[in-house]
Amino acid sequence: VRTILAEKGLPDVSIPMALWDYLLIQTIGLSEWGFRFPVLLAGLLALVILPVFAWRRISPLTGVLVAWLAALSPQLVMFSRFARPYMPIMLLSLLTVVFWQQQLAGKRKRGWWAILSTLFAISLSPTGAPALAAANGCGVLLLIKQNGWSALRPPRIVRDSRMIGPALMVVVCVALIAGLAQAFRMLPLAHNFMLRTQSKGTPIDWPLVLEYISFTQHPGLQFWFGISLLIGLLSPKPGGRSLGFTLVVMALIQVGCVVLFVPWGGRTFSIMRYLLVLYPLALLLIATGIDLQLSLIRRALSGKARGGGLWAPAALIAMVPSVLNTGPLPNLFQGSNSFT
């Protein structure tokens, strides 16, 4: 992190991916699909884990809808093909959220798996570190809100042992003190780097970034996705509120760090890649919003919703044209040979 702050900013390198390439050199030899295998595997796993998690945590219909959105997503196609760490980071971001949700549902030790997923993702590339740290912070806060401060108690074997407990406490205290000392030493570097970013950087074209993140250049579909995301953030479904809170905090932290610390605002494609860590959870909440819209239409048509005579046609008018007329892919994806 000191090197990143003191020199050139976020690097486009990945030590674990380099070690994978070295393993290929020492064993079966380099090949195109050898390079791409970990990335393709991450994309396939994400395509399975995301719908299954949505099916169990939100509803079966949300699981089907998020599978549909993931199948339409040009990001999942593109970044499952490139031998770069962005698709594994998306998968590990998803796993971090899934593990914390399982911890909240009563499954023990899932929080530790979430932390391990975060550390592995950061080792692949530090670009997603702010959002992933925020996801873990949200997991801890939600756990404390649900179970009180007793949720942070150590295991019984640690509490009852005369040796393990004190020794572990010493190790934790030393690690925290060392980490805080490193953080304080890096504050001047972070401040100087932020000043260099503000003086040399170019403004970020956020509308173009959002176009790259979306599936389409069609404004109607972009608007519908935005409304569906907002509905998903406010969802009353079980687990929906905690997922919405987590996404909002992750997005605020990640976008804030991009604005403060990324000096190449004109490189819109790079900005989009730094936001991919938010992508799985955003897809899940968009699917949740569409689920709620379909539920409203179903209730209105069956006469169970108040004002159904107005809401059902309005929702159908908004949804059907957008689905039938998706428009062209953003230029970024049209120019990629992933889509020939």
mmCIF file of C-alpha atoms in Angstrom:
data_model
loop_
_atom_site.group_PDB
_atom_site.id
_atom_site.type_symbol
_atom_site.label_atom_id
_atom_site.label_comp_id
_atom_site.label_asym_id
_atom_site.label_seq_id
_atom_site.Cartn_x
_atom_site.Cartn_y
_atom_site.Cartn_z
ATOM 1 C CA VAL A 1 0.000 0.000 0.000
ATOM 2 C CA ARG A 2 2.895 2.365 0.721
ATOM 3 C CA THR A 3 4.230 1.711 -2.789
ATOM 4 C CA ILE A 4 0.817 2.428 -4.326
ATOM 5 C CA LEU A 5 0.475 5.719 -2.462
ATOM 6 C CA ALA A 6 4.071 6.843 -2.927
ATOM 7 C CA GLU A 7 4.464 6.006 -6.620
ATOM 8 C CA LYS A 8 1.888 5.474 -9.341
ATOM 9 C CA GLY A 9 -1.442 4.598 -7.799
ATOM 10 C CA LEU A 10 -3.381 1.381 -8.218
ATOM 11 C CA PRO A 11 -1.306 -1.136 -10.198
ATOM 12 C CA ASP A 12 -2.663 -3.333 -12.952
ATOM 13 C CA VAL A 13 -0.755 -6.374 -11.721
ATOM 14 C CA SER A 14 -1.738 -9.404 -9.672
ATOM 15 C CA ILE A 15 0.725 -11.496 -7.677
ATOM 16 C CA PRO A 16 -1.557 -14.592 -7.351
ATOM 17 C CA MET A 17 -2.191 -14.574 -11.119
ATOM 18 C CA ALA A 18 1.562 -14.280 -11.719
ATOM 19 C CA LEU A 19 2.137 -17.247 -9.402
ATOM 20 C CA TRP A 20 -0.484 -19.221 -11.373
ATOM 21 C CA ASP A 21 1.424 -18.452 -14.576
ATOM 22 C CA TYR A 22 4.659 -19.579 -12.903
ATOM 23 C CA LEU A 23 2.955 -22.837 -11.860
ATOM 24 C CA LEU A 24 1.947 -23.429 -15.488
ATOM 25 C CA ILE A 25 5.529 -22.803 -16.625
ATOM 26 C CA GLN A 26 6.841 -25.352 -14.123
ATOM 27 C CA THR A 27 4.219 -28.037 -14.922
ATOM 28 C CA ILE A 28 2.153 -28.318 -18.097
ATOM 29 C CA GLY A 29 3.475 -25.210 -19.872
ATOM 30 C CA LEU A 30 1.851 -21.942 -20.869
ATOM 31 C CA SER A 31 -1.249 -21.918 -23.043
ATOM 32 C CA GLU A 32 -4.125 -19.591 -23.814
ATOM 33 C CA TRP A 33 -6.664 -21.620 -21.838
ATOM 34 C CA GLY A 34 -4.169 -22.133 -19.051
ATOM 35 C CA PHE A 35 -4.056 -18.358 -18.631
ATOM 36 C CA ARG A 36 -7.824 -18.065 -18.793
ATOM 37 C CA PHE A 37 -8.849 -21.085 -16.702
ATOM 38 C CA PRO A 38 -9.008 -19.415 -13.233
ATOM 39 C CA VAL A 39 -10.933 -16.466 -14.660
ATOM 40 C CA LEU A 40 -13.389 -18.626 -16.593
ATOM 41 C CA LEU A 41 -13.894 -20.839 -13.535
ATOM 42 C CA ALA A 42 -14.631 -17.767 -11.391
ATOM 43 C CA GLY A 43 -17.218 -16.571 -13.931
ATOM 44 C CA LEU A 44 -18.949 -19.962 -14.043
ATOM 45 C CA LEU A 45 -19.006 -20.242 -10.237
ATOM 46 C CA ALA A 46 -20.462 -16.741 -9.896
ATOM 47 C CA LEU A 47 -23.190 -17.633 -12.388
ATOM 48 C CA VAL A 48 -24.172 -20.582 -10.131
ATOM 49 C CA ILE A 49 -23.666 -19.094 -6.658
ATOM 50 C CA LEU A 50 -25.536 -15.835 -7.303
ATOM 51 C CA PRO A 51 -28.897 -17.383 -8.356
ATOM 52 C CA VAL A 52 -28.738 -20.109 -5.692
ATOM 53 C CA PHE A 53 -28.069 -17.549 -2.970
ATOM 54 C CA ALA A 54 -30.874 -15.292 -4.243
ATOM 55 C CA TRP A 55 -33.262 -18.269 -4.463
ATOM 56 C CA ARG A 56 -32.619 -19.235 -0.830
ATOM 57 C CA ARG A 57 -32.167 -15.818 0.764
ATOM 58 C CA ILE A 58 -34.772 -13.706 -1.080
ATOM 59 C CA SER A 59 -37.201 -15.836 -3.131
ATOM 60 C CA PRO A 60 -37.199 -18.427 -5.932
ATOM 61 C CA LEU A 61 -38.400 -15.786 -8.422
ATOM 62 C CA THR A 62 -35.488 -13.495 -7.504
ATOM 63 C CA GLY A 63 -33.141 -16.414 -8.118
ATOM 64 C CA VAL A 64 -34.535 -16.895 -11.625
ATOM 65 C CA LEU A 65 -34.446 -13.152 -12.350
ATOM 66 C CA VAL A 66 -30.844 -12.683 -11.214
ATOM 67 C CA ALA A 67 -29.818 -15.665 -13.365
ATOM 68 C CA TRP A 68 -31.516 -13.918 -16.317
ATOM 69 C CA LEU A 69 -29.700 -10.637 -15.585
ATOM 70 C CA ALA A 70 -26.373 -12.407 -15.193
ATOM 71 C CA ALA A 71 -26.906 -14.199 -18.506
ATOM 72 C CA LEU A 72 -27.558 -10.834 -20.202
ATOM 73 C CA SER A 73 -24.612 -9.116 -18.546
ATOM 74 C CA PRO A 74 -21.791 -8.228 -20.955
ATOM 75 C CA GLN A 75 -19.489 -7.671 -17.963
ATOM 76 C CA LEU A 76 -19.658 -11.311 -16.912
ATOM 77 C CA VAL A 77 -18.926 -12.412 -20.476
ATOM 78 C CA MET A 78 -16.042 -9.992 -20.993
ATOM 79 C CA PHE A 79 -14.303 -10.460 -17.653
ATOM 80 C CA SER A 80 -14.743 -14.238 -17.649
ATOM 81 C CA ARG A 81 -12.626 -14.204 -20.792
ATOM 82 C CA PHE A 82 -9.762 -11.835 -19.922
ATOM 83 C CA ALA A 83 -6.790 -13.297 -18.047
ATOM 84 C CA ARG A 84 -7.063 -10.525 -15.465
ATOM 85 C CA PRO A 85 -8.214 -10.679 -11.829
ATOM 86 C CA TYR A 86 -11.490 -8.756 -12.141
ATOM 87 C CA MET A 87 -13.846 -11.740 -12.418
ATOM 88 C CA PRO A 88 -12.254 -13.547 -9.444
ATOM 89 C CA ILE A 89 -12.616 -10.315 -7.461
ATOM 90 C CA MET A 90 -16.327 -10.174 -8.370
ATOM 91 C CA LEU A 91 -16.710 -13.786 -7.230
ATOM 92 C CA LEU A 92 -14.892 -13.162 -3.946
ATOM 93 C CA SER A 93 -16.948 -10.009 -3.359
ATOM 94 C CA LEU A 94 -20.081 -12.116 -3.781
ATOM 95 C CA LEU A 95 -18.713 -14.785 -1.425
ATOM 96 C CA THR A 96 -17.904 -12.143 1.200
ATOM 97 C CA VAL A 97 -21.531 -10.990 1.210
ATOM 98 C CA VAL A 98 -22.875 -14.566 1.109
ATOM 99 C CA PHE A 99 -20.741 -15.656 4.078
ATOM 100 C CA TRP A 100 -21.833 -12.692 6.195
ATOM 101 C CA GLN A 101 -25.479 -13.363 5.347
ATOM 102 C CA GLN A 102 -24.999 -16.980 6.411
ATOM 103 C CA GLN A 103 -23.403 -15.780 9.656
ATOM 104 C CA LEU A 104 -26.456 -13.580 10.271
ATOM 105 C CA ALA A 105 -28.684 -16.589 9.569
ATOM 106 C CA GLY A 106 -27.014 -18.504 12.404
ATOM 107 C CA LYS A 107 -24.260 -20.469 10.683
ATOM 108 C CA ARG A 108 -21.123 -20.280 12.803
ATOM 109 C CA LYS A 109 -17.660 -19.166 11.675
ATOM 110 C CA ARG A 110 -18.912 -17.859 8.315
ATOM 111 C CA GLY A 111 -17.595 -14.397 9.192
ATOM 112 C CA TRP A 112 -14.045 -15.782 9.204
ATOM 113 C CA TRP A 113 -14.612 -17.219 5.738
ATOM 114 C CA ALA A 114 -15.804 -13.777 4.619
ATOM 115 C CA ILE A 115 -12.604 -12.194 5.929
ATOM 116 C CA LEU A 116 -10.490 -14.818 4.146
ATOM 117 C CA SER A 117 -12.387 -14.143 0.898
ATOM 118 C CA THR A 118 -11.674 -10.436 1.316
ATOM 119 C CA LEU A 119 -7.959 -10.962 1.952
ATOM 120 C CA PHE A 120 -7.670 -13.198 -1.115
ATOM 121 C CA ALA A 121 -9.510 -10.640 -3.264
ATOM 122 C CA ILE A 122 -7.210 -7.838 -2.087
ATOM 123 C CA SER A 123 -4.185 -10.002 -2.832
ATOM 124 C CA LEU A 124 -5.471 -10.420 -6.396
ATOM 125 C CA SER A 125 -5.751 -6.642 -6.802
ATOM 126 C CA PRO A 126 -6.112 -3.799 -4.283
ATOM 127 C CA THR A 127 -8.691 -2.055 -6.487
ATOM 128 C CA GLY A 128 -11.636 -3.519 -4.544
ATOM 129 C CA ALA A 129 -10.161 -3.139 -1.051
ATOM 130 C CA PRO A 130 -12.303 -0.153 0.087
ATOM 131 C CA ALA A 131 -15.630 -1.767 -0.843
ATOM 132 C CA LEU A 132 -14.630 -5.160 0.564
ATOM 133 C CA ALA A 133 -13.515 -3.599 3.851
ATOM 134 C CA ALA A 134 -16.868 -1.819 3.975
ATOM 135 C CA ALA A 135 -18.705 -5.121 3.350
ATOM 136 C CA ASN A 136 -16.965 -6.730 6.321
ATOM 137 C CA GLY A 137 -17.640 -3.690 8.484
ATOM 138 C CA CYS A 138 -21.329 -3.893 7.570
ATOM 139 C CA GLY A 139 -21.331 -7.599 8.398
ATOM 140 C CA VAL A 140 -19.921 -6.938 11.865
ATOM 141 C CA LEU A 141 -22.375 -4.073 12.516
ATOM 142 C CA LEU A 142 -25.374 -6.140 11.401
ATOM 143 C CA LEU A 143 -24.207 -9.034 13.571
ATOM 144 C CA ILE A 144 -23.913 -6.757 16.620
ATOM 145 C CA LYS A 145 -27.337 -5.256 15.890
ATOM 146 C CA GLN A 146 -28.873 -8.727 15.661
ATOM 147 C CA ASN A 147 -27.135 -10.497 18.554
ATOM 148 C CA GLY A 148 -25.698 -7.691 20.661
ATOM 149 C CA TRP A 149 -22.060 -7.365 21.703
ATOM 150 C CA SER A 150 -22.071 -11.020 22.746
ATOM 151 C CA ALA A 151 -21.736 -11.838 19.043
ATOM 152 C CA LEU A 152 -18.068 -10.799 19.266
ATOM 153 C CA ARG A 153 -17.227 -13.098 22.157
ATOM 154 C CA PRO A 154 -14.385 -15.543 21.438
ATOM 155 C CA PRO A 155 -15.085 -19.307 21.362
ATOM 156 C CA ARG A 156 -15.603 -21.099 24.690
ATOM 157 C CA ILE A 157 -12.291 -22.969 24.388
ATOM 158 C CA VAL A 158 -10.514 -19.623 24.270
ATOM 159 C CA ARG A 159 -12.507 -18.119 27.147
ATOM 160 C CA ASP A 160 -12.006 -21.119 29.421
ATOM 161 C CA SER A 161 -8.326 -21.718 28.719
ATOM 162 C CA ARG A 162 -5.720 -20.095 30.964
ATOM 163 C CA MET A 163 -3.075 -20.174 28.236
ATOM 164 C CA ILE A 164 -4.814 -19.894 24.856
ATOM 165 C CA GLY A 165 -6.991 -16.909 25.781
ATOM 166 C CA PRO A 166 -4.246 -14.584 27.099
ATOM 167 C CA ALA A 167 -1.835 -15.633 24.334
ATOM 168 C CA LEU A 168 -4.443 -14.933 21.661
ATOM 169 C CA MET A 169 -5.239 -11.579 23.258
ATOM 170 C CA VAL A 170 -1.571 -10.608 23.135
ATOM 171 C CA VAL A 171 -1.310 -11.615 19.464
ATOM 172 C CA VAL A 172 -4.453 -9.640 18.563
ATOM 173 C CA CYS A 173 -3.268 -6.556 20.457
ATOM 174 C CA VAL A 174 0.173 -6.659 18.820
ATOM 175 C CA ALA A 175 -1.398 -7.043 15.369
ATOM 176 C CA LEU A 176 -3.809 -4.145 15.969
ATOM 177 C CA ILE A 177 -1.065 -1.853 17.292
ATOM 178 C CA ALA A 178 1.214 -2.708 14.357
ATOM 179 C CA GLY A 179 -1.605 -2.143 11.871
ATOM 180 C CA LEU A 180 -2.595 1.197 13.396
ATOM 181 C CA ALA A 181 1.043 2.319 13.448
ATOM 182 C CA GLN A 182 1.401 1.475 9.747
ATOM 183 C CA ALA A 183 -1.844 3.279 8.973
ATOM 184 C CA PHE A 184 -0.754 6.458 10.778
ATOM 185 C CA ARG A 185 2.587 6.400 8.985
ATOM 186 C CA MET A 186 0.783 6.198 5.636
ATOM 187 C CA LEU A 187 -1.576 9.123 6.296
ATOM 188 C CA PRO A 188 0.861 11.763 4.940
ATOM 189 C CA LEU A 189 1.434 9.622 1.821
ATOM 190 C CA ALA A 190 -2.324 9.273 1.311
ATOM 191 C CA HIS A 191 -2.793 13.036 1.732
ATOM 192 C CA ASN A 192 -0.051 13.851 -0.784
ATOM 193 C CA PHE A 193 -1.405 11.293 -3.234
ATOM 194 C CA MET A 194 -4.888 12.815 -2.927
ATOM 195 C CA LEU A 195 -3.461 16.286 -3.646
ATOM 196 C CA ARG A 196 -1.640 14.974 -6.732
ATOM 197 C CA THR A 197 -4.862 13.356 -7.914
ATOM 198 C CA GLN A 198 -6.826 16.588 -7.556
ATOM 199 C CA SER A 199 -4.171 18.677 -9.341
ATOM 200 C CA LYS A 200 -3.353 16.305 -12.216
ATOM 201 C CA GLY A 201 -6.476 14.234 -12.584
ATOM 202 C CA THR A 202 -9.214 14.722 -15.174
ATOM 203 C CA PRO A 203 -12.942 14.783 -14.318
ATOM 204 C CA ILE A 204 -14.676 11.410 -14.388
ATOM 205 C CA ASP A 205 -17.407 11.028 -17.006
ATOM 206 C CA TRP A 206 -19.903 9.345 -14.669
ATOM 207 C CA PRO A 207 -22.727 9.043 -17.256
ATOM 208 C CA LEU A 208 -20.365 7.067 -19.513
ATOM 209 C CA VAL A 209 -19.230 4.937 -16.555
ATOM 210 C CA LEU A 210 -22.865 4.104 -15.785
ATOM 211 C CA GLU A 211 -23.465 3.264 -19.457
ATOM 212 C CA TYR A 212 -20.541 0.819 -19.356
ATOM 213 C CA ILE A 213 -21.882 -0.765 -16.171
ATOM 214 C CA SER A 214 -25.370 -1.138 -17.632
ATOM 215 C CA PHE A 215 -26.272 -3.628 -20.349
ATOM 216 C CA THR A 216 -27.368 -1.132 -22.927
ATOM 217 C CA GLN A 217 -27.389 2.356 -24.408
ATOM 218 C CA HIS A 218 -31.196 2.347 -24.328
ATOM 219 C CA PRO A 219 -32.296 5.062 -21.843
ATOM 220 C CA GLY A 220 -35.604 3.337 -21.049
ATOM 221 C CA LEU A 221 -33.876 0.151 -19.956
ATOM 222 C CA GLN A 222 -31.255 2.091 -17.990
ATOM 223 C CA PHE A 223 -34.049 3.976 -16.208
ATOM 224 C CA TRP A 224 -35.909 0.746 -15.442
ATOM 225 C CA PHE A 225 -32.780 -0.864 -14.015
ATOM 226 C CA GLY A 226 -32.225 2.222 -11.853
ATOM 227 C CA ILE A 227 -35.807 2.181 -10.545
ATOM 228 C CA SER A 228 -35.580 -1.568 -9.924
ATOM 229 C CA LEU A 229 -32.342 -1.094 -7.969
ATOM 230 C CA LEU A 230 -33.975 1.602 -5.835
ATOM 231 C CA ILE A 231 -36.959 -0.675 -5.147
ATOM 232 C CA GLY A 232 -34.589 -3.512 -4.274
ATOM 233 C CA LEU A 233 -32.696 -1.259 -1.827
ATOM 234 C CA LEU A 234 -35.991 -0.540 -0.028
ATOM 235 C CA SER A 235 -37.213 -4.144 -0.240
ATOM 236 C CA PRO A 236 -39.189 -5.524 2.731
ATOM 237 C CA LYS A 237 -38.205 -9.064 1.774
ATOM 238 C CA PRO A 238 -36.194 -11.082 4.350
ATOM 239 C CA GLY A 239 -32.529 -10.214 3.962
ATOM 240 C CA GLY A 240 -33.282 -7.426 1.488
ATOM 241 C CA ARG A 241 -32.707 -4.552 3.909
ATOM 242 C CA SER A 242 -29.344 -5.860 5.113
ATOM 243 C CA LEU A 243 -28.175 -6.438 1.530
ATOM 244 C CA GLY A 244 -29.336 -2.950 0.532
ATOM 245 C CA PHE A 245 -27.527 -1.364 3.482
ATOM 246 C CA THR A 246 -24.351 -3.259 2.595
ATOM 247 C CA LEU A 247 -24.451 -2.176 -1.062
ATOM 248 C CA VAL A 248 -25.026 1.492 -0.195
ATOM 249 C CA VAL A 249 -22.071 1.581 2.214
ATOM 250 C CA MET A 250 -19.826 -0.336 -0.208
ATOM 251 C CA ALA A 251 -20.744 2.011 -3.062
ATOM 252 C CA LEU A 252 -20.172 5.180 -1.031
ATOM 253 C CA ILE A 253 -16.754 4.016 0.164
ATOM 254 C CA GLN A 254 -15.620 2.696 -3.231
ATOM 255 C CA VAL A 255 -16.811 5.715 -5.232
ATOM 256 C CA GLY A 256 -15.315 8.062 -2.647
ATOM 257 C CA CYS A 257 -11.909 6.372 -2.944
ATOM 258 C CA VAL A 258 -12.123 6.451 -6.752
ATOM 259 C CA VAL A 259 -12.846 10.192 -6.678
ATOM 260 C CA LEU A 260 -10.067 10.940 -4.179
ATOM 261 C CA PHE A 261 -7.309 8.576 -5.244
ATOM 262 C CA VAL A 262 -7.643 7.712 -8.952
ATOM 263 C CA PRO A 263 -5.633 10.202 -11.041
ATOM 264 C CA TRP A 264 -6.778 8.980 -14.467
ATOM 265 C CA GLY A 265 -10.439 10.020 -14.436
ATOM 266 C CA GLY A 266 -10.459 10.165 -18.237
ATOM 267 C CA ARG A 267 -9.885 6.388 -18.472
ATOM 268 C CA THR A 268 -13.533 5.460 -18.104
ATOM 269 C CA PHE A 269 -12.917 1.758 -18.684
ATOM 270 C CA SER A 270 -10.549 1.688 -15.687
ATOM 271 C CA ILE A 271 -13.108 3.456 -13.488
ATOM 272 C CA MET A 272 -15.715 0.886 -14.498
ATOM 273 C CA ARG A 273 -13.366 -1.967 -13.549
ATOM 274 C CA TYR A 274 -12.858 -0.472 -10.085
ATOM 275 C CA LEU A 275 -16.631 -0.582 -9.550
ATOM 276 C CA LEU A 276 -17.050 -4.229 -10.571
ATOM 277 C CA VAL A 277 -16.634 -5.251 -6.933
ATOM 278 C CA LEU A 278 -20.163 -3.840 -6.428
ATOM 279 C CA TYR A 279 -21.621 -5.651 -9.432
ATOM 280 C CA PRO A 280 -22.906 -8.991 -8.016
ATOM 281 C CA LEU A 281 -24.802 -7.350 -5.167
ATOM 282 C CA ALA A 282 -26.222 -4.702 -7.512
ATOM 283 C CA LEU A 283 -27.518 -7.426 -9.859
ATOM 284 C CA LEU A 284 -29.095 -9.212 -6.897
ATOM 285 C CA LEU A 285 -30.928 -6.087 -5.715
ATOM 286 C CA ILE A 286 -32.084 -5.199 -9.239
ATOM 287 C CA ALA A 287 -33.567 -8.705 -9.469
ATOM 288 C CA THR A 288 -35.220 -8.164 -6.075
ATOM 289 C CA GLY A 289 -36.771 -4.930 -7.354
ATOM 290 C CA ILE A 290 -38.096 -6.636 -10.485
ATOM 291 C CA ASP A 291 -39.482 -9.432 -8.297
ATOM 292 C CA LEU A 292 -41.430 -6.874 -6.254
ATOM 293 C CA GLN A 293 -42.776 -5.219 -9.427
ATOM 294 C CA LEU A 294 -43.963 -8.567 -10.779
ATOM 295 C CA SER A 295 -45.528 -9.404 -7.404
ATOM 296 C CA LEU A 296 -47.381 -6.071 -7.469
ATOM 297 C CA ILE A 297 -48.690 -6.765 -10.986
ATOM 298 C CA ARG A 298 -49.765 -10.279 -9.989
ATOM 299 C CA ARG A 299 -51.615 -8.992 -6.920
ATOM 300 C CA ALA A 300 -53.197 -6.149 -8.874
ATOM 301 C CA LEU A 301 -54.467 -8.430 -11.630
ATOM 302 C CA SER A 302 -55.947 -10.779 -9.048
ATOM 303 C CA GLY A 303 -57.670 -7.863 -7.315
ATOM 304 C CA LYS A 304 -55.680 -8.179 -4.074
ATOM 305 C CA ALA A 305 -53.836 -4.855 -4.314
ATOM 306 C CA ARG A 306 -55.398 -1.468 -3.647
ATOM 307 C CA GLY A 307 -55.350 0.781 -6.666
ATOM 308 C CA GLY A 308 -54.469 -2.188 -8.829
ATOM 309 C CA GLY A 309 -56.380 -0.721 -11.752
ATOM 310 C CA LEU A 310 -53.744 2.013 -11.959
ATOM 311 C CA TRP A 311 -50.564 0.301 -10.804
ATOM 312 C CA ALA A 312 -50.698 -2.824 -12.977
ATOM 313 C CA PRO A 313 -50.967 -1.065 -16.389
ATOM 314 C CA ALA A 314 -48.354 1.516 -15.354
ATOM 315 C CA ALA A 315 -45.889 -1.176 -14.351
ATOM 316 C CA LEU A 316 -46.524 -3.191 -17.508
ATOM 317 C CA ILE A 317 -46.103 -0.118 -19.734
ATOM 318 C CA ALA A 318 -42.781 0.622 -18.030
ATOM 319 C CA MET A 319 -41.452 -2.944 -18.189
ATOM 320 C CA VAL A 320 -42.548 -4.472 -21.499
ATOM 321 C CA PRO A 321 -41.088 -1.889 -23.938
ATOM 322 C CA SER A 322 -37.815 -1.828 -22.021
ATOM 323 C CA VAL A 323 -37.458 -5.604 -22.178
ATOM 324 C CA LEU A 324 -38.429 -5.843 -25.842
ATOM 325 C CA ASN A 325 -36.229 -2.939 -26.969
ATOM 326 C CA THR A 326 -32.890 -3.325 -25.210
ATOM 327 C CA GLY A 327 -31.017 -1.241 -27.785
ATOM 328 C CA PRO A 328 -27.349 -1.700 -28.725
ATOM 329 C CA LEU A 329 -24.600 -2.693 -26.330
ATOM 330 C CA PRO A 330 -22.371 0.159 -25.149
ATOM 331 C CA ASN A 331 -19.550 0.885 -27.601
ATOM 332 C CA LEU A 332 -16.994 -0.595 -25.215
ATOM 333 C CA PHE A 333 -18.491 -4.056 -25.622
ATOM 334 C CA GLN A 334 -19.220 -3.702 -29.339
ATOM 335 C CA GLY A 335 -15.495 -3.121 -29.875
ATOM 336 C CA SER A 336 -14.456 -6.212 -27.931
ATOM 337 C CA ASN A 337 -13.868 -9.455 -29.783
ATOM 338 C CA SER A 338 -15.560 -11.215 -26.853
ATOM 339 C CA PHE A 339 -18.805 -10.447 -28.672
ATOM 340 C CA THR A 340 -17.980 -11.205 -32.304
#
